[in-house]
Amino acid sequence: MYDVIVVGGGPAGMTAALYALRNGKSAMVLEKHGFGGQITYSPKVENYPGTLQMSGNEFADKFLDQIMAQGADVELEKAVAVEDCGSYRVVKTEEGSSIEAKTVILATGVKHRMLGLPGEYALVGEGISFCAVCDGDFYKGQTVCVAGGGNSALQEAILLSGKCAKVIMLQDLPTFTGEQKLQDVLFAKENVEKHTNMKITGYVQEKGELVGVEAEDRTTGQKRVFACSGLFLAIGLIPENEAFASLAELNKFGYFESDETCVTKTPGVFVAGDCRSKSVRQLTTAVADGAVAALAACRYIDQNL
C-alpha cells in the first residue's frame, strides 16, 4: 500500500509526488497519456522563476527524472475510479489495476478545447498556442489570430496587442460574448481587427509551420485566408473530473470545487492544479497546488493513520 497515489503526471501531480517523497512517504504517479501535461505543448518556457528558458518537454523530462530519483513509482495507466474504504483508498485503472493508498491526490489537469481540424495537433508549438503569457513574446512584431470571443480570448488578445504588430480576432458567433469593458479596451486598439460569424476551417502551412488561417463567413459562405504567424486558441478548457465526482464536489464548469487548501469533502482525498476551481492557471500555480496538496496529505497520514 502506498502512502500517496497521485492521479495525473503534470506539473501539479509531479510536484505532489516530490513533496510527499521528501516528507518520507511512498508515492505512485498514474498518468494516462504522457508525463508533463499541457506544458509539453510549449516550445519555450520563459516565465518559470529561476529558469531563463527551457522547453516544456525539457521541463517535463527533468521533472520525471527528479521524482523517480527520489523513489517515485510511475505508471502509464488511466485512473477511472477511486473507492473510499475508510482508512485507505483504492484507485482503479482502465487497464485493470487496483492500487491501494492511504491518500489520493487528484491532479487530473485540463485539456484545451481544439477545433478538430486536420493537422492541428502537429501545429501545436509550431504556430498554434494557448497562452499569451507563455508564448506571446515569440510573436513580437508579427501578426497573430485569436480564435474565440469570450473573456479568455479577449484577455489573451489584450496581452498580445501590446507585443504583436497586428491581432486578428476570429469569433464564430454573431457577437463577442466577453465582458463589454474588455471589448472596449481591446477594440479601441488600432492594431486589433475583429471578425464575427467567422468559422476557422483549415490551416495554411509552409515547411510544417503555420502561415495562415482559412475561415468561412457563416452568413455569406465567403471564404478567405488570414495571413498570420500564430494562432491562439481561446475556445475553452475541458476538465475531466466526472469519474471522481462522488469524492470531490464539482462546480458548474466541471472543476473540483476546492479552495487553496486543496482539500475535498472526502477525508484523505485532495486535489491540485488546473483541475481545481481557480482564477489563474499557470505553471507556477500548478506546482504550488501540488506542494500544498502533498503536505496536506502528509499531515492527514501522520494525524489519522
Coordinates of C-alpha atoms in Angstrom, one line a residue:
M1 CA 0.0 0.0 0.0
Y2 CA 1.3 3.4 -0.9
D3 CA 1.1 6.5 1.3
V4 CA 0.1 8.7 -1.6
I5 CA -1.2 7.9 -5.1
V6 CA -1.2 10.9 -7.4
V7 CA -3.6 10.8 -10.4
G8 CA -2.1 12.9 -13.1
G9 CA 1.5 13.4 -14.1
G10 CA 1.5 17.1 -15.0
P11 CA 3.4 19.8 -13.0
A12 CA 0.9 19.7 -10.1
G13 CA 1.0 15.9 -9.9
M14 CA 4.8 15.5 -10.1
T15 CA 5.2 18.3 -7.5
A16 CA 2.8 16.5 -5.2
A17 CA 4.8 13.3 -5.6
L18 CA 8.1 15.2 -4.9
Y19 CA 6.8 16.8 -1.7
A20 CA 5.4 13.5 -0.5
L21 CA 8.6 11.7 -1.1
R22 CA 10.7 14.5 0.6
N23 CA 8.4 14.0 3.6
G24 CA 9.3 10.3 3.9
K25 CA 6.2 9.0 2.2
S26 CA 5.9 6.4 -0.6
A27 CA 4.2 7.7 -3.8
M28 CA 3.0 6.5 -7.1
V29 CA 2.0 8.7 -10.0
L30 CA -0.5 7.5 -12.6
E31 CA -0.6 9.3 -15.9
K32 CA -2.8 8.3 -18.8
H33 CA -1.0 9.9 -21.7
G34 CA 2.4 11.4 -21.2
F35 CA 4.2 13.0 -18.2
G36 CA 4.3 16.8 -18.2
G37 CA 0.7 17.6 -19.2
Q38 CA -0.1 20.8 -21.2
I39 CA 3.3 22.3 -20.6
T40 CA 4.8 19.9 -23.1
Y41 CA 3.0 21.9 -25.8
S42 CA 5.1 24.9 -25.1
P43 CA 8.3 25.1 -27.2
K44 CA 9.8 27.7 -24.9
V45 CA 9.0 28.4 -21.2
E46 CA 10.4 31.7 -20.1
N47 CA 8.1 32.6 -17.1
Y48 CA 9.2 29.9 -14.6
P49 CA 11.1 31.5 -11.7
G50 CA 14.9 30.8 -11.7
T51 CA 15.0 29.5 -15.3
L52 CA 15.9 31.7 -18.2
Q53 CA 14.5 29.5 -20.8
M54 CA 13.5 25.8 -21.4
S55 CA 11.2 23.8 -23.5
G56 CA 8.1 22.3 -22.0
N57 CA 9.4 18.8 -22.9
E58 CA 12.7 19.5 -21.2
F59 CA 10.9 20.6 -18.1
A60 CA 8.8 17.5 -18.0
D61 CA 11.7 15.1 -18.7
K62 CA 13.8 16.6 -15.9
F63 CA 10.9 16.6 -13.5
L64 CA 10.1 13.0 -14.2
D65 CA 13.8 12.1 -13.7
Q66 CA 13.8 14.0 -10.4
I67 CA 10.8 12.3 -8.8
M68 CA 12.0 8.8 -10.0
A69 CA 15.4 9.5 -8.4
Q70 CA 13.6 10.4 -5.2
G71 CA 11.8 7.0 -5.3
A72 CA 8.5 7.6 -7.0
D73 CA 6.8 4.7 -8.8
V74 CA 5.2 5.8 -12.1
E75 CA 2.8 4.0 -14.4
L76 CA 1.2 5.0 -17.7
E77 CA -2.3 3.9 -16.7
K78 CA -5.6 5.8 -16.8
A79 CA -7.4 6.1 -13.4
V80 CA -11.1 5.6 -13.8
A81 CA -12.4 5.4 -10.2
V82 CA -11.3 5.9 -6.6
E83 CA -13.1 3.9 -3.9
D84 CA -13.1 5.3 -0.4
C85 CA -12.6 2.4 2.0
G86 CA -12.4 4.5 5.2
S87 CA -8.8 4.0 6.3
Y88 CA -7.5 3.6 2.8
R89 CA -8.5 4.3 -0.8
V90 CA -8.4 2.0 -3.9
V91 CA -7.5 3.6 -7.3
K92 CA -8.8 1.5 -10.2
T93 CA -7.4 1.9 -13.7
E94 CA -8.8 1.3 -17.2
E95 CA -6.0 -1.3 -17.6
G96 CA -7.4 -3.4 -14.8
S97 CA -5.1 -2.4 -11.9
S98 CA -6.5 -1.9 -8.3
I99 CA -3.9 0.1 -6.3
E100 CA -4.3 0.8 -2.6
A101 CA -3.2 4.0 -0.9
K102 CA -3.7 5.9 2.4
T103 CA -4.4 9.1 0.5
V104 CA -5.1 10.2 -3.1
I105 CA -4.3 13.4 -4.8
L106 CA -6.3 14.2 -7.9
A107 CA -4.2 16.3 -10.3
T108 CA -6.1 15.4 -13.4
G109 CA -5.5 18.7 -15.2
V110 CA -7.5 20.0 -18.2
K111 CA -7.2 19.8 -21.9
H112 CA -7.6 22.7 -24.3
R113 CA -10.6 22.7 -26.5
M114 CA -9.4 22.5 -30.1
L115 CA -11.1 22.9 -33.4
G116 CA -10.7 19.4 -34.6
L117 CA -9.2 20.3 -38.0
P118 CA -6.7 18.2 -40.0
G119 CA -3.1 18.6 -38.9
E120 CA -4.0 20.6 -35.8
Y121 CA -2.0 18.7 -33.2
A122 CA 1.1 18.7 -35.3
L123 CA 1.0 22.5 -35.4
V124 CA 0.8 22.9 -31.6
G125 CA 4.1 24.6 -30.7
E126 CA 4.7 25.3 -34.4
G127 CA 2.2 28.2 -34.8
I128 CA -0.7 27.1 -32.6
S129 CA -0.6 28.3 -28.9
F130 CA -2.9 28.6 -26.0
C131 CA -1.3 31.0 -23.6
A132 CA -0.3 34.6 -24.4
V133 CA 1.6 34.9 -21.2
C134 CA 3.7 31.8 -22.1
D135 CA 4.1 32.3 -25.8
G136 CA 3.3 35.8 -26.7
D137 CA 6.9 37.0 -26.8
F138 CA 7.6 34.6 -29.7
Y139 CA 5.4 36.7 -31.9
K140 CA 6.7 40.2 -31.2
G141 CA 6.2 42.4 -34.2
Q142 CA 4.2 39.8 -36.1
T143 CA 0.6 39.1 -36.9
V144 CA -1.4 36.6 -34.9
C145 CA -5.0 35.4 -34.9
V146 CA -7.0 34.7 -31.8
A147 CA -9.9 32.2 -32.0
G148 CA -12.7 32.9 -29.5
G149 CA -14.9 35.7 -28.2
G150 CA -15.3 35.2 -24.5
N151 CA -13.4 36.7 -21.6
S152 CA -10.4 34.4 -22.0
A153 CA -10.0 35.3 -25.7
L154 CA -10.3 39.0 -25.1
Q155 CA -7.8 38.9 -22.3
E156 CA -5.3 36.9 -24.4
A157 CA -5.8 39.4 -27.2
I158 CA -5.2 42.4 -25.0
L159 CA -1.9 40.9 -23.9
L160 CA -0.9 40.1 -27.5
S161 CA -1.9 43.6 -28.8
G162 CA 1.0 45.0 -26.7
K163 CA 3.5 42.7 -28.3
C164 CA 2.3 42.0 -31.9
A165 CA 2.1 44.2 -34.9
K166 CA -1.5 43.0 -35.5
V167 CA -4.1 40.9 -33.7
I168 CA -7.0 39.4 -35.7
M169 CA -10.0 38.3 -33.6
L170 CA -12.0 35.4 -35.2
Q171 CA -15.3 34.7 -33.4
D172 CA -17.6 32.1 -34.9
L173 CA -20.7 33.5 -33.2
P174 CA -22.6 36.7 -34.3
T175 CA -21.2 38.7 -31.3
F176 CA -18.3 38.7 -28.9
T177 CA -19.6 37.2 -25.6
G178 CA -16.9 38.6 -23.2
E179 CA -17.4 41.5 -20.8
Q180 CA -18.1 44.8 -22.5
K181 CA -15.3 46.5 -20.6
L182 CA -12.8 44.1 -22.0
Q183 CA -14.2 44.6 -25.5
D184 CA -14.0 48.4 -25.1
V185 CA -10.3 48.1 -24.1
L186 CA -9.4 45.7 -26.9
F187 CA -11.3 47.1 -29.8
A188 CA -10.0 50.6 -29.1
K189 CA -6.6 49.5 -30.1
E190 CA -5.5 50.4 -33.6
N191 CA -3.7 47.1 -34.2
V192 CA -6.7 44.9 -33.5
E193 CA -9.0 43.7 -36.2
K194 CA -12.3 41.9 -35.4
H195 CA -14.5 39.4 -37.3
T196 CA -17.7 37.7 -36.2
N197 CA -19.5 34.8 -37.8
M198 CA -16.1 33.6 -39.0
K199 CA -15.6 29.9 -38.7
I200 CA -12.0 28.6 -39.0
T201 CA -12.0 25.8 -41.5
G202 CA -8.3 25.0 -42.1
Y203 CA -4.7 25.9 -41.6
V204 CA -2.1 27.1 -44.2
Q205 CA 1.3 25.7 -43.7
E206 CA 4.8 26.1 -45.1
K207 CA 7.5 23.7 -44.1
G208 CA 5.4 22.4 -41.2
E209 CA 4.8 25.9 -39.7
L210 CA 1.6 27.9 -39.6
V211 CA 1.5 30.8 -42.1
G212 CA -2.2 31.4 -42.3
V213 CA -5.7 30.5 -41.2
E214 CA -8.6 29.6 -43.6
A215 CA -12.0 30.8 -42.5
E216 CA -15.6 30.9 -43.8
D217 CA -18.2 33.6 -43.2
R218 CA -21.1 31.7 -41.7
T219 CA -23.6 34.2 -43.0
T220 CA -22.4 34.6 -46.6
G221 CA -20.4 31.4 -47.1
Q222 CA -17.5 33.5 -48.4
K223 CA -14.1 32.0 -47.7
R224 CA -10.8 33.9 -47.0
V225 CA -7.3 33.4 -45.7
F226 CA -5.9 35.4 -42.8
A227 CA -2.1 35.5 -43.1
C228 CA -0.5 35.1 -39.6
S229 CA 2.5 33.7 -37.9
G230 CA 0.5 32.3 -34.9
L231 CA -3.0 31.3 -33.8
F232 CA -4.0 31.4 -30.2
L233 CA -6.9 29.1 -29.4
A234 CA -9.0 30.5 -26.6
I235 CA -12.2 28.5 -27.0
G236 CA -12.3 26.9 -23.6
L237 CA -10.8 24.3 -21.3
I238 CA -12.1 20.8 -20.7
P239 CA -11.7 19.3 -17.2
E240 CA -12.1 15.5 -16.9
N241 CA -13.2 15.1 -13.4
E242 CA -16.6 13.4 -13.7
A243 CA -15.2 10.0 -12.7
F244 CA -14.3 11.4 -9.2
A245 CA -17.5 13.5 -8.6
S246 CA -18.5 11.2 -5.7
L247 CA -15.4 12.2 -3.8
A248 CA -15.0 15.9 -4.6
E249 CA -17.6 18.4 -5.4
L250 CA -17.7 19.8 -9.0
N251 CA -18.7 23.3 -9.9
K252 CA -21.0 24.0 -12.9
F253 CA -18.0 24.0 -15.2
G254 CA -16.8 20.6 -14.1
Y255 CA -13.8 21.8 -12.0
F256 CA -13.2 20.5 -8.5
E257 CA -14.8 22.9 -6.0
S258 CA -11.8 23.3 -3.6
D259 CA -10.0 26.3 -2.3
E260 CA -6.3 27.0 -1.8
T261 CA -6.1 24.2 0.9
C262 CA -6.7 21.6 -1.8
V263 CA -9.0 19.6 0.4
T264 CA -12.2 17.8 -0.6
K265 CA -15.4 16.6 1.1
T266 CA -13.7 13.2 1.4
P267 CA -11.0 12.9 4.1
G268 CA -7.8 11.6 2.6
V269 CA -8.6 12.8 -0.9
F270 CA -7.0 16.1 -2.2
V271 CA -7.0 18.0 -5.5
A272 CA -4.3 20.0 -7.2
G273 CA -3.6 22.0 -10.3
D274 CA -5.7 23.2 -13.2
C275 CA -8.5 20.7 -12.4
R276 CA -9.3 22.8 -9.4
S277 CA -11.6 25.8 -9.4
K278 CA -9.2 28.8 -9.6
S279 CA -8.8 32.2 -11.3
V280 CA -5.2 31.7 -12.6
R281 CA -4.0 28.6 -14.3
Q282 CA -0.2 28.8 -14.9
L283 CA 2.8 26.5 -14.4
T284 CA 3.6 28.3 -11.1
T285 CA 0.1 27.9 -9.7
A286 CA 0.1 24.2 -10.6
V287 CA 3.3 23.4 -8.8
A288 CA 2.1 25.5 -5.8
D289 CA -1.1 23.4 -5.6
G290 CA 1.0 20.2 -5.8
A291 CA 3.1 21.2 -2.8
V292 CA 0.0 22.3 -0.8
A293 CA -1.9 19.1 -1.6
A294 CA 1.1 16.8 -0.8
L295 CA 1.7 18.5 2.6
A296 CA -2.0 18.2 3.4
A297 CA -1.9 14.5 2.6
C298 CA 1.2 14.0 4.7
R299 CA -0.4 15.7 7.7
Y300 CA -3.5 13.6 7.2
I301 CA -1.4 10.4 7.3
D302 CA 0.5 11.5 10.3
Q303 CA -2.6 12.5 12.3
N304 CA -5.1 9.9 11.3
L305 CA -3.3 6.7 10.3

